[in-house]
Amino acid sequence: MSILVAGGAGYIGAHVVHDLLDRGEEVVVVDDLSYGDASRIRDAKLVELDVAADGAQRELFNTMVDEDVSAVIHFAARKQVGESVEKPMWYYQQNVGGLANMMSAMRDANVGNMIFSSSAAVYGIPPVSVVEEDIVKTPINPYGETKLIGEWMMADCERAFGLRWIGLRYFNVAGAGSNDLGDPAILNLVPMVLDKVEKGEPAMIFGTDYDTPDGTCVRDYIHVSDLANAHIAALDYLTSGKEMEYHTFNVGTGKGTSVREIVDGLKQVIGRDFAVEELDRRAGDPPQLIGDASRITEVLDWHAQYGVDEILQSAYSAWQQGPRPIA
Ligand code: UDP
């Protein structure tokens, strides 16, 4: 029996692949390597495939049968908010189409367990700063919409053919489980600050006039190793056969950290001051977005082990091993 990890060569997926291999699971990674890196998956089997491509459903089915797959962890998706606004149909084709291929193959191959990478983006700009899973969900961009649709698709498949599924709604993921597993993309706050510092340019703060304690946006930062561990907890829960009262879980800490606190934290970790430019608000940013973690703690017995200090320390340490260390 093996676990199929779609998108397993990516930043978060590779952390989960390592955890699965460490506990002796057979792992087959399906990844198109557009962002993923084959060197990150150790000796797991790799099937190079875009899950949204024509013919992917058949190839996924064959892989599931050949590898005796018992569960799927589905990371494979596009995840850039701005790009999703510019190319909405491509996001639907990739994220929704890819998931449809995966679940059709699962139905045909009788694979009954699915863990799906959802996102706090399903909440859009919520009416409260600490969000529980059941509040109204109004995503404000195609990326978030594809994630909410993904959850609906899995609920539909549960009704249609008994799929057992969990959607994990990630909050702000950062850090690295080891120096070779850092986030290679420069798309989120922590890598964006490190990138600017390395280039000798000022780090950017988007908006200092929010109604928050220090005027900058507040987010719930989660260490990627903790997030990986939440997938293992979810997998154990799914495969335990227990009756499932809940399917969606926030993977957050219940604690908020401001953009300014992250920037100041990075100054501490790097060990020196650096220039910071205070810019206008970025469109579409909710002032505060924090995940209530009660449900995942109670049901999956999961809670974050690491705090912001370890997140920043590990992100910096991995950055320094990469191609552009900060001098
Ligand atoms: N942010 C910032 N400067 C940057 C990158 C991000 O001030 O160089 C802010 C962004 O406006 C948001 C927060 O940091 O308030 C987290 O942004 P990120 O893109 O990492 O994640 P998001 O919460 O948007 O998913």
Coordinates of C-alpha atoms and ligand atoms in Angstrom, one line a residue:
M1 CA 0.0 0.0 0.0
S2 CA 1.2 3.5 -0.7
I3 CA 0.3 7.1 -0.3
L4 CA 0.1 9.2 -3.4
V5 CA 1.3 12.8 -2.8
A6 CA 0.3 15.1 -5.7
G7 CA 2.6 18.1 -5.7
G8 CA 4.9 16.3 -3.3
A9 CA 8.1 17.9 -4.8
G10 CA 6.9 21.4 -3.7
Y11 CA 7.7 23.4 -0.6
I12 CA 5.0 22.0 1.7
G13 CA 4.5 18.7 -0.1
A14 CA 8.2 17.7 0.3
H15 CA 8.0 18.2 4.1
V16 CA 5.0 15.8 4.2
V17 CA 6.9 13.3 1.9
H18 CA 9.8 13.3 4.3
D19 CA 7.5 12.7 7.3
L20 CA 5.8 9.8 5.5
L21 CA 9.1 8.2 4.5
D22 CA 10.4 8.7 8.0
R23 CA 7.6 6.6 9.4
G24 CA 8.1 3.9 6.8
E25 CA 5.3 4.6 4.4
E26 CA 5.6 3.8 0.7
V27 CA 5.2 7.1 -1.1
V28 CA 4.5 7.9 -4.8
V29 CA 4.9 11.5 -5.8
V30 CA 3.0 13.0 -8.7
D31 CA 4.4 16.3 -9.7
D32 CA 4.9 18.3 -12.9
L33 CA 8.1 19.8 -11.5
S34 CA 6.9 23.3 -12.7
Y35 CA 7.7 24.6 -9.2
G36 CA 8.7 21.3 -7.5
D37 CA 12.2 19.9 -7.3
A38 CA 12.8 16.2 -7.7
S39 CA 15.8 16.4 -5.4
R40 CA 13.5 17.1 -2.5
I41 CA 11.7 13.8 -2.4
R42 CA 14.6 11.5 -1.4
D43 CA 14.0 8.1 -2.9
A44 CA 10.2 8.3 -3.2
K45 CA 8.9 7.2 -6.6
L46 CA 8.2 10.1 -8.9
V47 CA 5.6 10.2 -11.7
E48 CA 6.1 13.4 -13.7
L49 CA 2.6 14.6 -14.5
D50 CA 0.5 17.7 -14.5
V51 CA -2.7 16.5 -12.9
A52 CA -4.7 18.9 -15.0
A53 CA -3.3 17.8 -18.3
D54 CA -5.4 15.9 -20.9
G55 CA -5.1 12.2 -20.2
A56 CA -4.0 12.8 -16.6
Q57 CA -7.0 10.9 -15.2
R58 CA -6.0 7.7 -16.9
E59 CA -2.4 8.1 -15.8
L60 CA -3.5 8.7 -12.3
F61 CA -5.8 5.7 -12.4
N62 CA -2.9 3.5 -13.6
T63 CA -0.6 4.8 -10.9
M64 CA -3.2 4.2 -8.2
V65 CA -3.7 0.6 -9.4
D66 CA 0.0 -0.2 -10.0
E67 CA 1.2 1.3 -6.7
D68 CA -1.7 0.0 -4.6
V69 CA -2.6 3.5 -3.4
S70 CA -4.7 3.7 -0.3
A71 CA -4.9 7.5 0.2
V72 CA -4.1 10.7 -1.7
I73 CA -2.7 13.9 -0.3
H74 CA -3.4 16.6 -2.9
F75 CA -1.2 19.6 -3.0
A76 CA -0.9 20.0 -6.7
A77 CA -2.3 23.4 -7.5
R78 CA -1.5 27.0 -8.6
K79 CA -1.3 29.3 -5.6
Q80 CA -0.6 32.9 -6.6
V81 CA -3.5 35.2 -5.8
G82 CA -2.5 38.0 -8.3
E83 CA -2.0 35.5 -11.1
S84 CA -5.4 34.0 -10.4
V85 CA -7.0 37.4 -10.8
E86 CA -5.3 37.9 -14.2
K87 CA -5.9 34.3 -15.4
P88 CA -9.0 33.1 -13.7
M89 CA -9.9 30.4 -16.3
W90 CA -6.5 28.9 -16.1
Y91 CA -6.8 28.7 -12.3
Y92 CA -10.1 26.9 -12.6
Q93 CA -8.7 24.6 -15.3
Q94 CA -5.6 23.8 -13.1
N95 CA -7.0 23.7 -9.6
V96 CA -10.6 22.5 -10.2
G97 CA -9.8 20.5 -13.3
G98 CA -6.8 18.8 -11.7
L99 CA -8.8 17.9 -8.6
A100 CA -11.6 16.5 -10.8
N101 CA -9.1 14.3 -12.6
M102 CA -7.7 13.1 -9.3
M103 CA -11.1 12.3 -7.8
S104 CA -12.4 10.6 -10.9
A105 CA -9.3 8.4 -10.9
M106 CA -9.8 7.7 -7.1
R107 CA -13.4 6.6 -7.8
D108 CA -12.4 4.3 -10.6
A109 CA -9.5 2.8 -8.6
N110 CA -11.4 2.5 -5.4
V111 CA -9.1 4.8 -3.4
G112 CA -11.3 6.2 -0.6
N113 CA -9.2 8.7 1.4
M114 CA -8.3 12.2 0.4
I115 CA -6.5 15.1 2.1
F116 CA -6.8 18.4 0.3
S117 CA -4.8 21.5 0.6
S118 CA -7.3 24.2 1.2
S119 CA -6.6 27.7 2.4
A120 CA -7.5 30.5 4.7
A121 CA -8.2 32.3 1.4
V122 CA -11.7 30.7 1.5
Y123 CA -12.7 33.2 4.2
G124 CA -11.9 36.3 2.0
I125 CA -12.2 39.3 4.2
P126 CA -14.0 37.8 7.2
P127 CA -16.2 39.8 9.6
V128 CA -14.2 38.6 12.6
S129 CA -10.5 38.5 13.1
V130 CA -10.3 35.0 14.6
V131 CA -12.2 32.6 12.2
E132 CA -13.9 29.4 13.0
E133 CA -14.4 26.9 10.2
D134 CA -18.2 27.4 9.9
I135 CA -18.4 31.1 9.4
V136 CA -19.6 32.4 6.1
K137 CA -17.0 31.9 3.4
T138 CA -16.7 34.6 0.7
P139 CA -13.4 34.2 -1.1
I140 CA -12.4 37.4 -2.9
N141 CA -10.2 36.0 -5.7
P142 CA -10.2 33.0 -8.1
Y143 CA -7.5 31.3 -6.1
G144 CA -9.7 31.2 -2.9
E145 CA -12.7 30.3 -5.0
T146 CA -11.0 27.3 -6.5
K147 CA -10.1 26.1 -2.9
L148 CA -13.7 26.5 -1.7
I149 CA -15.0 24.7 -4.8
G150 CA -12.5 21.9 -4.1
E151 CA -14.1 21.4 -0.7
W152 CA -17.5 21.3 -2.2
M153 CA -16.3 18.8 -4.8
M154 CA -15.1 16.5 -2.1
A155 CA -18.3 16.8 -0.2
D156 CA -20.2 15.9 -3.4
C157 CA -17.9 12.8 -3.9
E158 CA -18.6 11.8 -0.3
R159 CA -22.3 11.7 -1.1
A160 CA -21.8 10.1 -4.5
F161 CA -19.4 7.3 -3.7
G162 CA -18.4 7.5 0.0
L163 CA -15.1 9.4 -0.3
R164 CA -13.5 10.1 3.1
W165 CA -11.9 13.5 3.0
I166 CA -10.3 16.3 5.0
G167 CA -9.7 19.8 3.8
L168 CA -6.9 21.5 5.7
R169 CA -7.2 25.3 5.5
Y170 CA -3.6 26.6 5.7
F171 CA -2.9 30.0 7.3
N172 CA 0.4 31.8 6.7
V173 CA 3.0 29.0 6.2
A174 CA 6.7 29.8 6.6
G175 CA 10.0 28.4 7.8
A176 CA 11.8 25.2 6.9
G177 CA 12.0 21.7 8.4
S178 CA 15.6 21.5 7.3
N179 CA 18.0 23.8 5.4
D180 CA 17.4 21.9 2.1
L181 CA 13.6 22.4 2.3
G182 CA 13.3 26.2 2.4
D183 CA 10.6 28.0 0.5
P184 CA 12.1 28.5 -3.0
A185 CA 9.4 31.1 -4.0
I186 CA 9.6 34.8 -3.3
L187 CA 5.9 35.3 -2.9
N188 CA 5.2 35.7 0.8
L189 CA 6.2 38.1 3.5
V190 CA 9.2 36.2 5.0
P191 CA 11.0 35.3 1.7
M192 CA 10.1 38.7 0.3
V193 CA 11.9 40.5 3.2
L194 CA 14.9 38.2 3.0
D195 CA 15.1 38.8 -0.8
K196 CA 15.1 42.5 -0.4
V197 CA 17.7 42.4 2.4
E198 CA 19.9 40.3 0.2
K199 CA 19.6 42.7 -2.7
G200 CA 20.4 45.7 -0.4
E201 CA 16.9 47.1 -1.1
P202 CA 14.4 48.2 1.6
A203 CA 11.9 45.6 2.8
M204 CA 8.3 46.6 2.1
I205 CA 5.4 47.0 4.5
F206 CA 2.1 47.2 2.7
G207 CA 0.0 49.5 4.8
T208 CA 0.6 51.0 8.3
D209 CA -2.9 52.5 8.9
Y210 CA -4.9 49.4 9.6
D211 CA -7.1 49.2 12.7
T212 CA -4.6 46.8 14.3
P213 CA -2.4 47.2 17.3
D214 CA 0.6 48.6 15.3
G215 CA -1.3 49.6 12.2
T216 CA 0.1 46.7 10.0
C217 CA -1.8 43.6 9.0
V218 CA -1.9 40.6 11.4
R219 CA -1.6 37.0 10.3
D220 CA -1.4 33.6 11.9
Y221 CA 2.0 32.2 11.0
I222 CA 2.5 28.4 11.0
H223 CA 5.8 26.5 10.8
V224 CA 5.8 24.3 7.7
S225 CA 6.9 21.3 9.9
D226 CA 3.8 21.8 12.1
L227 CA 1.7 22.0 8.9
A228 CA 3.3 18.8 7.6
N229 CA 2.5 17.1 10.9
A230 CA -1.2 18.2 10.6
H231 CA -1.3 16.1 7.4
I232 CA 0.0 13.1 9.2
A233 CA -2.7 13.6 11.9
A234 CA -5.3 14.0 9.3
L235 CA -4.2 10.8 7.5
D236 CA -4.3 8.8 10.7
Y237 CA -7.8 10.1 11.4
L238 CA -9.0 9.3 7.9
T239 CA -7.6 5.8 7.8
S240 CA -8.8 5.0 11.4
G241 CA -12.3 4.5 9.9
K242 CA -13.8 6.7 12.6
E243 CA -17.1 8.3 11.8
M244 CA -16.3 11.8 10.6
E245 CA -18.2 14.7 12.2
Y246 CA -15.9 17.3 10.6
H247 CA -14.1 17.6 7.3
T248 CA -12.6 21.0 7.3
F249 CA -9.9 22.2 9.7
N250 CA -8.0 25.4 10.2
V251 CA -4.3 24.8 10.5
G252 CA -3.5 27.8 12.5
T253 CA -2.3 28.7 16.0
G254 CA -5.0 31.0 17.2
K255 CA -2.3 33.7 17.6
G256 CA -1.7 36.7 15.4
T257 CA 1.6 38.4 14.5
S258 CA 1.8 41.7 12.7
V259 CA 3.9 42.5 9.6
R260 CA 6.0 44.8 11.6
E261 CA 6.7 42.1 14.2
I262 CA 7.8 39.8 11.5
V263 CA 10.1 42.4 10.0
D264 CA 11.5 43.2 13.5
G265 CA 11.9 39.5 14.2
L266 CA 13.9 39.1 11.0
K267 CA 16.2 41.9 12.1
Q268 CA 16.9 40.0 15.3
V269 CA 17.5 36.7 13.5
I270 CA 19.8 38.3 10.8
G271 CA 21.5 40.2 13.6
R272 CA 21.4 43.6 12.1
D273 CA 19.1 46.5 11.1
F274 CA 17.9 46.9 7.5
A275 CA 16.0 49.5 5.7
V276 CA 12.2 49.3 5.6
E277 CA 9.8 51.2 3.2
E278 CA 6.3 51.8 4.4
L279 CA 4.0 51.6 1.4
D280 CA 0.3 51.9 0.7
R281 CA -2.1 49.1 1.5
R282 CA -2.0 46.2 -1.0
A283 CA -5.5 45.6 -2.5
G284 CA -7.4 42.7 -1.0
D285 CA -5.5 42.3 2.2
P286 CA -7.8 41.6 5.2
P287 CA -6.5 43.6 8.3
Q288 CA -6.4 40.5 10.5
L289 CA -6.7 36.8 9.7
I290 CA -6.2 34.3 12.5
G291 CA -7.3 30.7 12.6
D292 CA -9.3 29.4 15.5
A293 CA -7.5 26.1 16.1
S294 CA -10.0 24.6 18.6
R295 CA -11.4 22.0 16.1
I296 CA -8.1 20.6 14.9
T297 CA -6.8 20.4 18.5
E298 CA -9.9 18.6 19.7
V299 CA -10.5 16.3 16.8
L300 CA -7.1 15.6 15.4
D301 CA -5.2 16.1 18.6
W302 CA -2.9 18.5 16.7
H303 CA -1.4 21.8 17.9
A304 CA 1.5 23.9 16.7
Q305 CA 4.9 23.0 18.4
Y306 CA 6.8 26.0 17.0
G307 CA 6.4 29.7 17.3
V308 CA 7.3 32.7 15.2
D309 CA 11.0 32.7 16.5
E310 CA 11.6 29.2 15.2
I311 CA 9.8 30.0 12.0
L312 CA 12.0 33.0 11.3
Q313 CA 15.2 31.3 12.4
S314 CA 14.6 28.2 10.2
A315 CA 13.6 30.4 7.2
Y316 CA 16.8 32.4 7.5
S317 CA 18.9 29.4 8.1
A318 CA 17.5 27.7 4.9
W319 CA 17.9 31.0 3.0
Q320 CA 21.5 31.2 3.9
Q321 CA 22.1 27.7 2.4
G322 CA 20.4 28.7 -0.8
P323 CA 21.8 30.5 -3.9
R324 CA 21.8 34.0 -2.5
P325 CA 22.9 34.2 1.1
I326 CA 22.6 37.5 2.9
A327 CA 26.1 38.9 3.4
Ligands
UDP1 N1 3.4 41.9 3.1 C1 4.2 43.1 3.3 N2 5.4 43.1 2.6 C2 5.8 42.2 1.8 C3 5.0 41.0 1.6 C4 3.8 40.9 2.3 O1 3.8 44.0 4.0 O2 6.9 42.3 1.2 C5 2.2 41.8 3.9 C6 0.9 41.6 3.1 O3 0.4 42.8 2.7 C7 0.1 40.9 4.2 C8 1.1 40.1 5.0 O4 2.3 40.7 4.7 O5 -0.6 41.8 5.0 C9 1.2 38.6 4.6 O6 1.3 38.6 3.2 P1 1.6 37.2 2.4 O7 1.5 37.6 1.0 O8 2.8 36.6 2.9 O9 0.3 36.3 2.8 P2 -1.3 36.5 2.7 O10 -1.7 36.7 4.1 O11 -1.5 37.6 1.8 O12 -1.7 35.2 2.2

